[in-house]
PDB file of C-alpha atoms and ligand atoms in Angstrom:
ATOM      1  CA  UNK A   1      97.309  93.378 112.474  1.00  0.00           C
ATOM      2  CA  UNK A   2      96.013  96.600 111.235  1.00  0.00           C
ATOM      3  CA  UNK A   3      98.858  98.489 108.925  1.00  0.00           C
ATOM      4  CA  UNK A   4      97.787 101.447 107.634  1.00  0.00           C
ATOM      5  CA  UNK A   5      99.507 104.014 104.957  1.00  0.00           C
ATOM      6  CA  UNK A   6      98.806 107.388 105.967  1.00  0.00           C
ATOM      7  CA  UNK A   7      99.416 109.024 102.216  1.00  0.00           C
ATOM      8  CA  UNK A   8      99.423 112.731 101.112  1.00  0.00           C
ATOM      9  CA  UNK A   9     101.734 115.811 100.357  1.00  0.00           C
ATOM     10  CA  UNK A  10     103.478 117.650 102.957  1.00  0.00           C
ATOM     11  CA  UNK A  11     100.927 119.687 104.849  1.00  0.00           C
ATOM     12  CA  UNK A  12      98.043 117.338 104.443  1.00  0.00           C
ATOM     13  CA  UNK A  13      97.638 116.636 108.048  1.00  0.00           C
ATOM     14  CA  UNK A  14      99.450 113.085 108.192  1.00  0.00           C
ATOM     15  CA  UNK A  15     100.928 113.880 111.445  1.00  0.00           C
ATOM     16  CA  UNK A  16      98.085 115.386 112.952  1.00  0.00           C
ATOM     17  CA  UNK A  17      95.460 112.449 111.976  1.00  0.00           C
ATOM     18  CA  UNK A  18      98.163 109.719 112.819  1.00  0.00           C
ATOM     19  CA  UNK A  19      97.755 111.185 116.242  1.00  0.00           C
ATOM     20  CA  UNK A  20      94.119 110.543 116.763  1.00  0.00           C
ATOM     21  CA  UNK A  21      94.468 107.063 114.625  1.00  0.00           C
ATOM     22  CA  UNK A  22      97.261 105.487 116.772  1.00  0.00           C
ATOM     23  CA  UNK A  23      95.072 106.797 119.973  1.00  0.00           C
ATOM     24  CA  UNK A  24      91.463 104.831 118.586  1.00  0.00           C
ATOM     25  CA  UNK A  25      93.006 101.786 117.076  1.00  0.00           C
ATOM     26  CA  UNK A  26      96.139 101.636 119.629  1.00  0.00           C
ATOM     27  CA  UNK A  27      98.871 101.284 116.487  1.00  0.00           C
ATOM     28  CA  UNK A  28     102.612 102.022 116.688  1.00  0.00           C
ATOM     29  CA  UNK A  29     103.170 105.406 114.719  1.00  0.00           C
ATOM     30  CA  UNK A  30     106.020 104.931 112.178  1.00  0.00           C
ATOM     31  CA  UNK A  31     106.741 108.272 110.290  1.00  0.00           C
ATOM     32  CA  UNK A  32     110.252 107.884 108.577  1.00  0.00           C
ATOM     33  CA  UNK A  33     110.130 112.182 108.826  1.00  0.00           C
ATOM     34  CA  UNK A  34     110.145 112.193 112.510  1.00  0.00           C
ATOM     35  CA  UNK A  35     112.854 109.249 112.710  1.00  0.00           C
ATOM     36  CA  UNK A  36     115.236 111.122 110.331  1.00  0.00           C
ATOM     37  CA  UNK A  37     114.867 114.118 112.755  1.00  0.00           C
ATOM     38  CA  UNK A  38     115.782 112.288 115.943  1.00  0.00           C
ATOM     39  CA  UNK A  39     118.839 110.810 114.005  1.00  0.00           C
ATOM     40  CA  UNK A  40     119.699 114.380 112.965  1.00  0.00           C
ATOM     41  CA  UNK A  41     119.104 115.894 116.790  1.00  0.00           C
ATOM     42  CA  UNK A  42     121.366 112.783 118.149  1.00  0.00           C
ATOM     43  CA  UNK A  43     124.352 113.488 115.576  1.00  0.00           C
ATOM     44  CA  UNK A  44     124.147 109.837 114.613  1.00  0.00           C
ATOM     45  CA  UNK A  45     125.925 108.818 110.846  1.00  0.00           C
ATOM     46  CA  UNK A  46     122.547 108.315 109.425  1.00  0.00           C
ATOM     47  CA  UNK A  47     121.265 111.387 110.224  1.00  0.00           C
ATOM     48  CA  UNK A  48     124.357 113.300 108.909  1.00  0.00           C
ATOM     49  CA  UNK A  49     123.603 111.321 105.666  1.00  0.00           C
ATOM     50  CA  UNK A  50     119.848 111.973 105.695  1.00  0.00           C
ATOM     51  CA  UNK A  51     120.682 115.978 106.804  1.00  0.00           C
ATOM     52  CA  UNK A  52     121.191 117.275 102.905  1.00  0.00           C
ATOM     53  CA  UNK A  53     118.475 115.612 100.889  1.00  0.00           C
ATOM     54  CA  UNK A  54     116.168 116.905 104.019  1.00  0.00           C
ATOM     55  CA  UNK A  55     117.329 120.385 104.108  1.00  0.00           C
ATOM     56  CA  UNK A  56     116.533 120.852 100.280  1.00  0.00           C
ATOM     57  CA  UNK A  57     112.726 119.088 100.520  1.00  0.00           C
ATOM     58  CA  UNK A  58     114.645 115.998  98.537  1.00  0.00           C
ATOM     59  CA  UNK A  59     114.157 112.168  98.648  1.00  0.00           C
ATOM     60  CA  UNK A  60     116.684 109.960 101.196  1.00  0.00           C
ATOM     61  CA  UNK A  61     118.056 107.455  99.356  1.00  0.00           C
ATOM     62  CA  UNK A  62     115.749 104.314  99.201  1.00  0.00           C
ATOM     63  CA  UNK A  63     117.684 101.430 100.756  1.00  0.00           C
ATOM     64  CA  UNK A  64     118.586 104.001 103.748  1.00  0.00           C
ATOM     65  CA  UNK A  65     114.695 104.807 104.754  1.00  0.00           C
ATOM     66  CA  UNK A  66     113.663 101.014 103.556  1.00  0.00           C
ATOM     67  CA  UNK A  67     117.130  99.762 106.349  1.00  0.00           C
ATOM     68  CA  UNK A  68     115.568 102.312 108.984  1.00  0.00           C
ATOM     69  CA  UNK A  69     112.071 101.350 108.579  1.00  0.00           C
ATOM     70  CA  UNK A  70     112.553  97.349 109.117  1.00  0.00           C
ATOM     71  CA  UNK A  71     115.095  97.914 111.941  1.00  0.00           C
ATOM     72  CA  UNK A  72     111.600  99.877 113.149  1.00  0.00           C
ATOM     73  CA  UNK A  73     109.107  97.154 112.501  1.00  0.00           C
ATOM     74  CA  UNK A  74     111.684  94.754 113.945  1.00  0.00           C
ATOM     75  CA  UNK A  75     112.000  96.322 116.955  1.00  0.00           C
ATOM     76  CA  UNK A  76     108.469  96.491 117.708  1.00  0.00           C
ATOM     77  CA  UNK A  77     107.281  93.029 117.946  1.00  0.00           C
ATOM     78  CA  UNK A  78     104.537  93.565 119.864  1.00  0.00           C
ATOM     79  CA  UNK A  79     102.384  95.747 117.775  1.00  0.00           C
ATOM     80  CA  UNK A  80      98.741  95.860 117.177  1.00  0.00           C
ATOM     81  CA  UNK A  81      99.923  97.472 113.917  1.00  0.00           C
ATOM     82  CA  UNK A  82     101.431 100.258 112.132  1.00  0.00           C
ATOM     83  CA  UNK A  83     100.519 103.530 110.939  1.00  0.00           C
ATOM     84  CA  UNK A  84     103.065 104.106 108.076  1.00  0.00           C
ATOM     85  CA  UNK A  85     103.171 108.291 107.978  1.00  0.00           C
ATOM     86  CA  UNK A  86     105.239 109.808 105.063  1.00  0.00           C
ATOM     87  CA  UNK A  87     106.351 106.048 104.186  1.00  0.00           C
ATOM     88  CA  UNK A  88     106.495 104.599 101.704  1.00  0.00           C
ATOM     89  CA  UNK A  89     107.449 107.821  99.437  1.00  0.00           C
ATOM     90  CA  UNK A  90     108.271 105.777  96.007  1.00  0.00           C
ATOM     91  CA  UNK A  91     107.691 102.634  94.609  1.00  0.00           C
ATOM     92  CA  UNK A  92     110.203 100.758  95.169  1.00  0.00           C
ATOM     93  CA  UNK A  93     109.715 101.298  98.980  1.00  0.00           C
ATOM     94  CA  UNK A  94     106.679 100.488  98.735  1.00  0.00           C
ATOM     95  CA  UNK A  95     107.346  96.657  96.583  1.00  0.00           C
ATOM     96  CA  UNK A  96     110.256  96.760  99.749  1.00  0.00           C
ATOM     97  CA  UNK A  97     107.174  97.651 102.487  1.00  0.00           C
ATOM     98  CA  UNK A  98     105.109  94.618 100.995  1.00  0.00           C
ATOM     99  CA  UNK A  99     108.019  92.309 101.303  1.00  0.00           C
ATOM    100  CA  UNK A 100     109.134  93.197 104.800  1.00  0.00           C
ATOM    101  CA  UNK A 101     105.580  93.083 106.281  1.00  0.00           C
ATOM    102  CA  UNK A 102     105.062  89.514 104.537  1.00  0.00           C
ATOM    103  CA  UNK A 103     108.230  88.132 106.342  1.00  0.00           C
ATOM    104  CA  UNK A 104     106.379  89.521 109.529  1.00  0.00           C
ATOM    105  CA  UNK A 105     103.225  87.511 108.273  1.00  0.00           C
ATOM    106  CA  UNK A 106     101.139  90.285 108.042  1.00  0.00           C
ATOM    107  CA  UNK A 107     100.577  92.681 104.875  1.00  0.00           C
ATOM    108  CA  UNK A 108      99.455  96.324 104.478  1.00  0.00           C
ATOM    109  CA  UNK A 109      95.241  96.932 105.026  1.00  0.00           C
ATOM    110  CA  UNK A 110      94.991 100.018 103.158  1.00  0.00           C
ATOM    111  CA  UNK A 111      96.415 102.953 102.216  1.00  0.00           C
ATOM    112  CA  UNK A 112      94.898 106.418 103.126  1.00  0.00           C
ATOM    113  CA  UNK A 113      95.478 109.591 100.966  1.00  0.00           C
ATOM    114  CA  UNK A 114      95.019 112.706 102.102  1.00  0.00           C
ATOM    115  CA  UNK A 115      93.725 115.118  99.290  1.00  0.00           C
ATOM    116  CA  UNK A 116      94.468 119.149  99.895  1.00  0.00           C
ATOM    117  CA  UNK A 117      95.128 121.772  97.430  1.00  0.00           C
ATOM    118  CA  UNK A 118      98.408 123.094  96.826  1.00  0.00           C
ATOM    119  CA  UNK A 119      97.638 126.406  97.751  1.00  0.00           C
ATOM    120  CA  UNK A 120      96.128 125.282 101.331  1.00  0.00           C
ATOM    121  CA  UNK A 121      99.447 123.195 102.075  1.00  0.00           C
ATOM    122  CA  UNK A 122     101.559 126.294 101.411  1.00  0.00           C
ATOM    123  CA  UNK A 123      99.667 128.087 103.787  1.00  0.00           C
ATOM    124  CA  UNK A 124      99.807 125.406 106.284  1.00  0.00           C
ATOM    125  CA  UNK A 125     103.327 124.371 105.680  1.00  0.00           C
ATOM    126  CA  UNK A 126     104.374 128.425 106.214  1.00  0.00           C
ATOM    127  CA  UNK A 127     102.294 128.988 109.301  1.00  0.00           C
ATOM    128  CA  UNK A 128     103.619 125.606 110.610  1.00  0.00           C
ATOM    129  CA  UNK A 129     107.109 126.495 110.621  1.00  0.00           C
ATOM    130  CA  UNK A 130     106.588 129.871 112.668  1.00  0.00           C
ATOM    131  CA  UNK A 131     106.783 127.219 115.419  1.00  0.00           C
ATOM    132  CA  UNK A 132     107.810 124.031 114.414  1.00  0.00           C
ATOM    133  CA  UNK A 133     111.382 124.834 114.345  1.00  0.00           C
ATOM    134  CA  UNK A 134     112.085 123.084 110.575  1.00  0.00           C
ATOM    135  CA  UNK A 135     114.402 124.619 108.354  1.00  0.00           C
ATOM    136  CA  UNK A 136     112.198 122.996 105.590  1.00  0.00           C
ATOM    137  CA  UNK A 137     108.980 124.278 106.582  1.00  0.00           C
ATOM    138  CA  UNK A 138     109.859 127.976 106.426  1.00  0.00           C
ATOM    139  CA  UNK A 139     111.420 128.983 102.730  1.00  0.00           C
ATOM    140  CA  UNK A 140     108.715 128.862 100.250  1.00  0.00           C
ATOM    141  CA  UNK A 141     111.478 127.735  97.416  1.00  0.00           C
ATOM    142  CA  UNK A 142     112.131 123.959  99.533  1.00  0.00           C
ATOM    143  CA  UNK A 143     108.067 123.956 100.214  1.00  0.00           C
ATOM    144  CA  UNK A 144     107.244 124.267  96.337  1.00  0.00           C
ATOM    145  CA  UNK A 145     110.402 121.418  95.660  1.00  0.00           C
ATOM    146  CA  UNK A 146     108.978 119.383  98.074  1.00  0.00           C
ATOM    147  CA  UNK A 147     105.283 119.501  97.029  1.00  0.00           C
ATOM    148  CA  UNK A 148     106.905 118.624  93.096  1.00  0.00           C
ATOM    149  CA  UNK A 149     109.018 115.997  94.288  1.00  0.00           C
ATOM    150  CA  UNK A 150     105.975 114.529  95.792  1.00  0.00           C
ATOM    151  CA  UNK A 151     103.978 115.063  92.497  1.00  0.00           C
ATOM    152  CA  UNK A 152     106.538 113.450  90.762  1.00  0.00           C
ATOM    153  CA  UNK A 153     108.183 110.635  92.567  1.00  0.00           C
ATOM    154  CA  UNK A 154     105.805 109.912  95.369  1.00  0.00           C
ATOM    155  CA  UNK A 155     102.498 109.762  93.642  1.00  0.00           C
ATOM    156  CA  UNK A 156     102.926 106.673  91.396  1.00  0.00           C
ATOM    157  CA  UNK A 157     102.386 104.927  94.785  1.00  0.00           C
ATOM    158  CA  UNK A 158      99.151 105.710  94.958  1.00  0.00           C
ATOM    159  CA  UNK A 159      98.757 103.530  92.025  1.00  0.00           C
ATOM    160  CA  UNK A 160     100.496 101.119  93.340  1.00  0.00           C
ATOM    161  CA  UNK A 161      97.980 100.267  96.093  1.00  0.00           C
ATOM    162  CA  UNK A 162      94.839 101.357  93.820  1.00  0.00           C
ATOM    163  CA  UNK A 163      95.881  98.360  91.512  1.00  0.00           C
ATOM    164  CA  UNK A 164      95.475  96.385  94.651  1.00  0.00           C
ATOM    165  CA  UNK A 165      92.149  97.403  95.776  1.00  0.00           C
ATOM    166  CA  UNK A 166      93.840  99.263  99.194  1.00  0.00           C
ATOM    167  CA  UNK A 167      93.075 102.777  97.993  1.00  0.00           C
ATOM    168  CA  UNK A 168      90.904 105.188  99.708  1.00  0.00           C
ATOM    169  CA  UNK A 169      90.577 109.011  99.613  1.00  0.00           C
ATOM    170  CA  UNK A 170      89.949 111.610 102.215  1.00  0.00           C
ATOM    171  CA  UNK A 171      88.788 114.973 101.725  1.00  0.00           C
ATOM    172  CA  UNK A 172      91.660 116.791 103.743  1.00  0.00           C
ATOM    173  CA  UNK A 173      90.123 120.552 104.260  1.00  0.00           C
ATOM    174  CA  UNK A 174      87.853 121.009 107.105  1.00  0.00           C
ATOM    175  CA  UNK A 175      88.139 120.289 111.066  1.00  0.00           C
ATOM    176  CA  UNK A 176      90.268 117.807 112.460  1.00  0.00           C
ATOM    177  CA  UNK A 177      87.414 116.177 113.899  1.00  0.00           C
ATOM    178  CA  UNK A 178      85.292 115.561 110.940  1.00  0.00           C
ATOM    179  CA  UNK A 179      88.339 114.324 108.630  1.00  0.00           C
ATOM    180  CA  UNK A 180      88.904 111.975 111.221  1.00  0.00           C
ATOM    181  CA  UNK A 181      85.228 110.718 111.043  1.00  0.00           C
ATOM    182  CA  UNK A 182      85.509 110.265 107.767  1.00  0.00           C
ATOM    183  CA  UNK A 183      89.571 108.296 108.244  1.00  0.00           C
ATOM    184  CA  UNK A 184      87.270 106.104 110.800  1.00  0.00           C
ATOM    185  CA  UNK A 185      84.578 104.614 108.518  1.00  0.00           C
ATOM    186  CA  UNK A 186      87.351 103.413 106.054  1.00  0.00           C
ATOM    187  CA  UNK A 187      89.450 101.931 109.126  1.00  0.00           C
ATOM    188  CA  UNK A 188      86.839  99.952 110.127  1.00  0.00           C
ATOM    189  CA  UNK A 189      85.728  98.653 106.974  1.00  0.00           C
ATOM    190  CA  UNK A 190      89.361  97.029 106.632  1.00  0.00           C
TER     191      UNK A 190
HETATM  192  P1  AMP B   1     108.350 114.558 106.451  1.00  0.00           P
HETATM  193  O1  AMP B   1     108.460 114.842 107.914  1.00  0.00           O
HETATM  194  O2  AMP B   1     107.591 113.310 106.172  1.00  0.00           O
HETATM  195  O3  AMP B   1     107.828 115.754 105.695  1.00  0.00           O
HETATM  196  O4  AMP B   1     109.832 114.286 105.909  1.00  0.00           O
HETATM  197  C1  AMP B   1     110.829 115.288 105.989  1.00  0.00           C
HETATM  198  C2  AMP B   1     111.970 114.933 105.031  1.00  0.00           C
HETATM  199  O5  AMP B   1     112.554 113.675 105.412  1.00  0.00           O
HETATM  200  C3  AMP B   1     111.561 114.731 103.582  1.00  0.00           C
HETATM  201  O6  AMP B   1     111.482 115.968 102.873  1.00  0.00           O
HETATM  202  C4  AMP B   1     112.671 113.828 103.073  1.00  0.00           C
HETATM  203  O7  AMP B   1     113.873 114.566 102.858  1.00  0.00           O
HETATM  204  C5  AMP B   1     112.914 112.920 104.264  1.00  0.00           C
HETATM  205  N1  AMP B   1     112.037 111.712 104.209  1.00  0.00           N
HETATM  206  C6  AMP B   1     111.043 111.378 105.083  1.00  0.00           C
HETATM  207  N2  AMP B   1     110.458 110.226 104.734  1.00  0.00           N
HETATM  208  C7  AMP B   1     111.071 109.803 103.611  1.00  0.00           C
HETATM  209  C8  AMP B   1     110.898 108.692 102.744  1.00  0.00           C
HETATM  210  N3  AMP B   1     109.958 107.764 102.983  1.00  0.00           N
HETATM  211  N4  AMP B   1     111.711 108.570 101.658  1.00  0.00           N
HETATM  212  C9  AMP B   1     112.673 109.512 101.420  1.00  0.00           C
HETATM  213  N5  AMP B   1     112.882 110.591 102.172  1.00  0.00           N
HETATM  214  C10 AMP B   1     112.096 110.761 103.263  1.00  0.00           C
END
C-alpha cells in the first residue's frame, strides 16, 4: 500500500494536489477538513462538536479526528492506499496514525510538505473563500490564527517523520502542473 501525508499550511494546495495524486496512483483521499464539513452539513453530533474549534481556525480535539479517521481507514478495506490531507495535524495523531496503519499491516511511505510563504497563502486563502463558501476562509483574523496554530502545534510533525527518514519537501509556488511533477518523482521513489 502506498500511504502518503500530504503536509503544509492552509492554502498550500493540499487539496488541489491530492486531486491529481489520488487520480495517478488510484489512492482513497482522506482529508479530516472535508470529513468535518460533511458532518457539519449533515447536523450529525460530531460535527456540532467539531463546528467551534473550526469556525475560529482551532485544533479538534485529538481523540475525536484520530476516532473519525480509523472509522475511515476501516471502512475502506479495499484501498490501494491513502492520501492523508490535513491529517495528522499534531503529534500525537500522528504516534496514533502509525499505530492504526500497523494494525492494518501497512505503515505510512512518506510524508509530503508543501512549502509556501505566508504572504502567498493569505492571498490564496482570501481569494478562495470568494467562492468556496467557508466561514474560515474569508476573515483575515481566523486565516492568521490558523496559519499560527499550524506554526505552532502542527509543525513538530514534520519532525516527527524527518527523524524517520519519510520527509520530503515541495516547492509549493508555481503551476499546478509542475508542482505535481515534482510530488511525482518523490512518489515513485517510495
Ligand atoms: P482544513 O480543511 O484541513 O483546512 O481543516 C479545516 C478545519 O477543520 C481546521 O481549521 C480544524 O478546525 C479542523 N481540522 C481538520 N483536520 C484536523 C486535524 N487533523 N486535527 C484537528 N483539527 C482538524
Amino acid at each position: 500500500m502506498l500511504n502518503i501525508v500530504l503536509f503544509g499550511p492552509p492554502g498550500a494546495g493540499k487539496g488541489t494536489q491530492s486531486e491529481h495524486i489520488i487520480e495517478k496512483y488510484n489512492l482513497t483521499h482522506l482529508s479530516t477538513g472535508d470529513l468535518f464539513r460533511k458532518h457539519l452539513g449533515e447536523g450529525t453530533e460530531l460535527g456540532k462538536l467539531a463546528q467551534g474549534y473550526m469556525d475560529e481556525g482551532n485544533l479538534v480535539p485529538d481523540e475525536v479526528v484520530i476516532g473519525m479517521v480509523k472509522d475511515k481507514i476501516a471502512s475502506t478495506p479495499d484501498s490501494n492506499g491513502f492520501i492523508f490531507d490535513g491529517f495528522p495535524r499534531t503529534v500525537p495523531q500522528a504516534i496514533a496514525l502509525d499505530a492504526v496503519l500497523k494494525e492494518f499491516g501497512t505503515s505510512v511511505s512518506g510524508m509530503l510538505a508543501l512549502d509556501v510563504p505566508d504572504d502567498e497563502l493569505r492571498n490564496r486563502l482570501m481569494e478562495r473563500g470568494k467562492t468556496s463558501g467557508r466561514a474560515d476562509d474569508q476573515n483575515l483574523d481566523k486565516i492568521n490564527n490558523r496559519i499560527n496554530v499550524y506554526k505552532e502545534e502542527t509543525m513538530p510533525v514534520a519532525n516527527y517523520f524527518e527523524e524517520q527518514g519519510k520527509f520530503s519537501k515541495i516547492h509549493g509556488v508555481g503551476s499546478i502542473d509542475s508542482i505535481f511533477t515534482e510530488i511525482s518523482v518523490v512518489i515513485d521513489s517510495y
